[in-house]
């Protein structure tokens, strides 16, 4: 889960949010990565090492300053990783530091709620003033905070969802996209392998719906990204699944596995479908499912056996590691597509504002001519 967002909601003490604003060359984390710093604790990470140590020192020095000072509110720092920090990455990282206070909580709580609902957002943060942040939805609709300066969108690099912009007055702004987790796994089966997979995915950027009719099989403590569904009609959950959902079937019953497989393969838009079992099980299921009207093109989308090639261990933890790595490969491809979609949205917003600005200038010129 996005640990920094969870920590903001749970920590009422003063804190600094550190964002990786830009990375030139190689860096330990990508633009948009975040870390929350309090006087005593760290939540999430911007990559560890000397860079994170320096960022923590700066954050805590900000917390020690009088809150009214601008230096206690916002900072923007450049870190050459090789020359100044001795890190092997060798790139240059710019970090944005932002004090989280009362007027920040409104937009951060809104952001947290939107993220949990699977909604994309992006925020605009003034780096050279203590102005409250602005939050917009994925289409640019204003949600909270001041209005967006109209001379910023035309500068947007549509291939970089997290970036620093400069307005006509020379003031710098952090434009930071906050994308909801698209990865959603519907996991059928609460046995040893299912439990191992749920544990292995506890801190990964995904949501898990864990399904089994045997309620007593679920552990009493669950990770924050897991929702349990104890039901004897699991096919109903498949019917309601959002497009792009990933499915993993590993129940205690081959008959139930087959039933669920049929329901999944009849869906028009499945992100990924894995079925636990051997090549022999796959052959048997393919024959039975063809008899029930599932076309060969859909059967090709069924991944069975599951897991990465070359990993043959049968221990639940080994299977879990292999399957989770396989899912991460699938989801990262989907994330690249998601980023491209966001870039197209940002480009359209930039074009719309650019046209609006040209129209305003033309109108101003008309008014000026009329006064002569």
XYZ file of N, CA, C and O in Angstrom, residues 160-231:
288
model
N 6.452 12.572 -18.507
C 6.961 12.577 -17.135
C 5.857 12.997 -16.182
O 5.661 14.191 -15.947
N 5.114 12.069 -15.621
C 3.989 12.426 -14.754
C 4.381 13.173 -13.483
O 3.531 13.782 -12.855
N 5.656 13.106 -13.044
C 6.106 13.914 -11.899
C 7.208 14.822 -12.399
O 8.205 14.357 -12.956
N 7.035 16.142 -12.225
C 7.981 17.089 -12.801
C 7.885 18.426 -12.090
O 6.938 18.678 -11.337
N 8.869 19.289 -12.344
C 8.893 20.632 -11.784
C 8.676 21.629 -12.907
O 9.372 21.593 -13.929
N 7.689 22.515 -12.725
C 7.354 23.538 -13.707
C 7.727 24.910 -13.153
O 7.799 25.102 -11.948
N 7.928 25.875 -14.053
C 8.243 27.242 -13.646
C 7.249 28.190 -14.304
O 7.032 28.122 -15.520
N 6.645 29.077 -13.510
C 5.677 30.019 -14.087
C 6.396 31.261 -14.616
O 7.628 31.365 -14.551
N 5.645 32.206 -15.155
C 6.246 33.379 -15.785
C 6.953 34.286 -14.787
O 7.801 35.096 -15.164
N 6.626 34.156 -13.506
C 7.294 34.952 -12.472
C 8.541 34.255 -11.935
O 9.190 34.760 -11.018
N 8.868 33.075 -12.491
C 10.036 32.341 -12.038
C 9.798 31.460 -10.835
O 10.735 30.878 -10.284
N 8.538 31.337 -10.398
C 8.206 30.483 -9.261
C 8.113 29.021 -9.710
O 7.549 28.725 -10.771
N 8.638 28.124 -8.889
C 8.656 26.698 -9.240
C 7.488 25.950 -8.585
O 7.096 26.271 -7.467
N 6.999 24.954 -9.337
C 5.850 24.175 -8.881
C 6.116 22.698 -9.153
O 6.625 22.331 -10.210
N 5.745 21.857 -8.187
C 5.832 20.409 -8.364
C 4.491 19.887 -8.854
O 3.468 20.065 -8.190
N 4.494 19.285 -10.025
C 3.308 18.614 -10.556
C 3.505 17.119 -10.350
O 4.419 16.519 -10.905
N 2.658 16.517 -9.536
C 2.880 15.157 -9.043
C 1.641 14.315 -9.265
O 0.617 14.529 -8.608
N 1.702 13.389 -10.200
C 0.561 12.506 -10.418
C 0.526 11.442 -9.334
O 1.558 10.930 -8.907
N -0.662 11.137 -8.849
C -0.860 10.122 -7.807
C -1.840 9.095 -8.369
O -3.060 9.266 -8.283
N -1.290 8.062 -8.962
C -2.108 7.069 -9.643
C -2.575 5.994 -8.669
O -1.789 5.479 -7.872
N -3.839 5.668 -8.748
C -4.375 4.579 -7.925
C -3.822 3.246 -8.414
O -3.439 3.100 -9.579
N -3.774 2.276 -7.507
C -3.334 0.947 -7.914
C -4.348 0.343 -8.872
O -5.525 0.176 -8.532
N -3.903 0.023 -10.061
C -4.783 -0.664 -11.006
C -4.783 -2.175 -10.756
O -5.736 -2.860 -11.068
N -3.676 -2.668 -10.233
C -3.537 -4.110 -10.062
C -4.518 -4.624 -9.014
O -4.466 -4.225 -7.856
N -5.406 -5.500 -9.442
C -6.385 -6.107 -8.534
C -6.403 -7.606 -8.798
O -6.680 -8.040 -9.919
N -6.081 -8.370 -7.775
C -6.077 -9.827 -7.888
C -7.256 -10.394 -7.129
O -7.445 -10.101 -5.945
N -8.044 -11.220 -7.814
C -9.089 -11.997 -7.151
C -8.515 -13.397 -6.956
O -8.295 -14.141 -7.920
N -8.234 -13.725 -5.697
C -7.533 -14.946 -5.337
C -8.520 -15.942 -4.750
O -9.110 -15.697 -3.689
N -8.705 -17.072 -5.416
C -9.653 -18.090 -4.978
C -8.887 -19.239 -4.330
O -8.107 -19.926 -4.979
N -9.130 -19.450 -3.028
C -8.492 -20.539 -2.311
C -7.702 -20.040 -1.124
O -6.773 -19.246 -1.278
N -8.068 -20.493 0.079
C -7.408 -20.047 1.302
C -6.536 -21.136 1.907
O -6.249 -21.119 3.110
N -6.103 -22.085 1.085
C -5.206 -23.129 1.568
C -3.786 -22.628 1.733
O -3.524 -21.421 1.771
N -2.834 -23.572 1.789
C -1.445 -23.200 2.061
C -0.874 -22.276 0.992
O -0.199 -21.287 1.311
N -1.118 -22.584 -0.269
C -0.557 -21.767 -1.346
C -1.235 -20.398 -1.387
O -0.578 -19.369 -1.533
N -2.553 -20.378 -1.242
C -3.265 -19.101 -1.217
C -2.771 -18.205 -0.098
O -2.556 -17.002 -0.285
N -2.573 -18.801 1.092
C -2.093 -18.018 2.234
C -0.679 -17.506 1.984
O -0.346 -16.368 2.340
N 0.164 -18.328 1.355
C 1.535 -17.901 1.073
C 1.544 -16.746 0.065
O 2.345 -15.815 0.188
N 0.655 -16.799 -0.919
C 0.578 -15.723 -1.909
C 0.076 -14.437 -1.267
O 0.603 -13.346 -1.519
N -0.939 -14.530 -0.413
C -1.453 -13.336 0.274
C -0.364 -12.702 1.134
O -0.236 -11.473 1.183
N 0.434 -13.518 1.804
C 1.529 -12.974 2.621
C 2.580 -12.310 1.748
O 3.087 -11.223 2.066
N 2.916 -12.953 0.632
C 3.967 -12.421 -0.240
C 3.569 -11.102 -0.887
O 4.435 -10.304 -1.257
N 2.274 -10.847 -1.006
C 1.801 -9.640 -1.678
C 1.372 -8.556 -0.699
O 0.853 -7.517 -1.115
N 1.634 -8.762 0.585
C 1.103 -7.872 1.622
C 1.539 -6.426 1.448
O 0.793 -5.508 1.781
N 2.753 -6.184 0.943
C 3.246 -4.816 0.820
C 3.462 -4.414 -0.630
O 4.152 -3.423 -0.906
N 2.863 -5.134 -1.547
C 3.021 -4.813 -2.965
C 1.927 -3.846 -3.418
O 0.858 -3.758 -2.800
N 2.169 -3.113 -4.508
C 1.195 -2.112 -4.983
C 0.019 -2.765 -5.701
O -0.098 -2.715 -6.930
N -0.856 -3.376 -4.941
C -2.002 -4.065 -5.528
C -3.102 -4.203 -4.480
O -2.874 -3.993 -3.292
N -4.291 -4.550 -4.958
C -5.396 -4.886 -4.077
C -5.729 -6.361 -4.286
O -5.674 -6.859 -5.412
N -6.075 -7.049 -3.205
C -6.372 -8.484 -3.273
C -7.758 -8.736 -2.695
O -8.056 -8.303 -1.575
N -8.590 -9.416 -3.449
C -9.841 -9.947 -2.925
C -9.641 -11.451 -2.766
O -9.456 -12.167 -3.753
N -9.663 -11.912 -1.523
C -9.326 -13.306 -1.205
C -10.630 -14.048 -0.919
O -11.381 -13.689 -0.003
N -10.892 -15.110 -1.698
C -12.211 -15.745 -1.706
C -12.109 -17.218 -1.312
O -11.270 -17.963 -1.842
N -12.970 -17.615 -0.403
C -13.102 -19.030 -0.047
C -14.405 -19.177 0.736
O -14.808 -18.251 1.442
N -15.044 -20.339 0.623
C -16.289 -20.557 1.373
C -16.004 -20.905 2.836
O -16.875 -20.776 3.686
N -14.764 -21.317 3.137
C -14.401 -21.770 4.479
C -13.855 -20.578 5.272
O -12.659 -20.309 5.271
N -14.729 -19.904 5.973
C -14.343 -18.672 6.660
C -13.245 -18.902 7.694
O -12.396 -18.033 7.923
N -13.237 -20.066 8.304
C -12.243 -20.338 9.345
C -10.841 -20.536 8.785
O -9.871 -20.615 9.541
N -10.699 -20.597 7.467
C -9.379 -20.776 6.855
C -8.595 -19.462 6.781
O -7.370 -19.479 6.643
N -9.281 -18.345 6.851
C -8.588 -17.061 6.730
C -7.877 -16.713 8.036
O -8.402 -16.976 9.125
N -6.692 -16.103 7.961
C -5.997 -15.683 9.189
C -6.754 -14.552 9.877
O -7.505 -13.803 9.242
N -6.542 -14.407 11.164
C -7.247 -13.360 11.914
C -6.707 -11.971 11.581
O -7.437 -10.990 11.643
N -5.429 -11.886 11.216
C -4.834 -10.600 10.860
C -4.523 -10.582 9.364
O -3.872 -11.495 8.844
N -4.988 -9.552 8.702
C -4.816 -9.434 7.254
C -4.023 -8.182 6.921
O -4.071 -7.178 7.646
N -3.326 -8.229 5.801
C -2.634 -7.038 5.318
C -3.655 -5.989 4.898
O -4.812 -6.310 4.592
N -3.211 -4.730 4.862
C -4.126 -3.628 4.544
C -4.683 -3.718 3.133
O -5.750 -3.168 2.845
N -3.980 -4.408 2.235
C -4.452 -4.468 0.849
C -5.296 -5.709 0.547
O -5.587 -5.998 -0.611
N -5.701 -6.432 1.602
C -6.481 -7.666 1.417
C -7.903 -7.473 1.938
O -8.109 -6.979 3.050
N -8.869 -7.892 1.111
C -10.273 -7.951 1.521
C -10.739 -9.393 1.399
O -10.534 -10.030 0.355
N -11.355 -9.910 2.439
C -11.813 -11.304 2.456
C -13.274 -11.386 2.024
O -14.100 -10.560 2.417
N -13.561 -12.383 1.213
C -14.941 -12.703 0.824
C -15.184 -14.169 1.137
O -14.722 -15.053 0.425
N -15.893 -14.444 2.238
C -16.258 -15.815 2.600
C -17.641 -16.095 2.025
O -18.655 -15.632 2.545
N -17.682 -16.852 0.923
C -18.938 -17.049 0.216
C -18.976 -18.423 -0.434
O -17.935 -18.954 -0.840
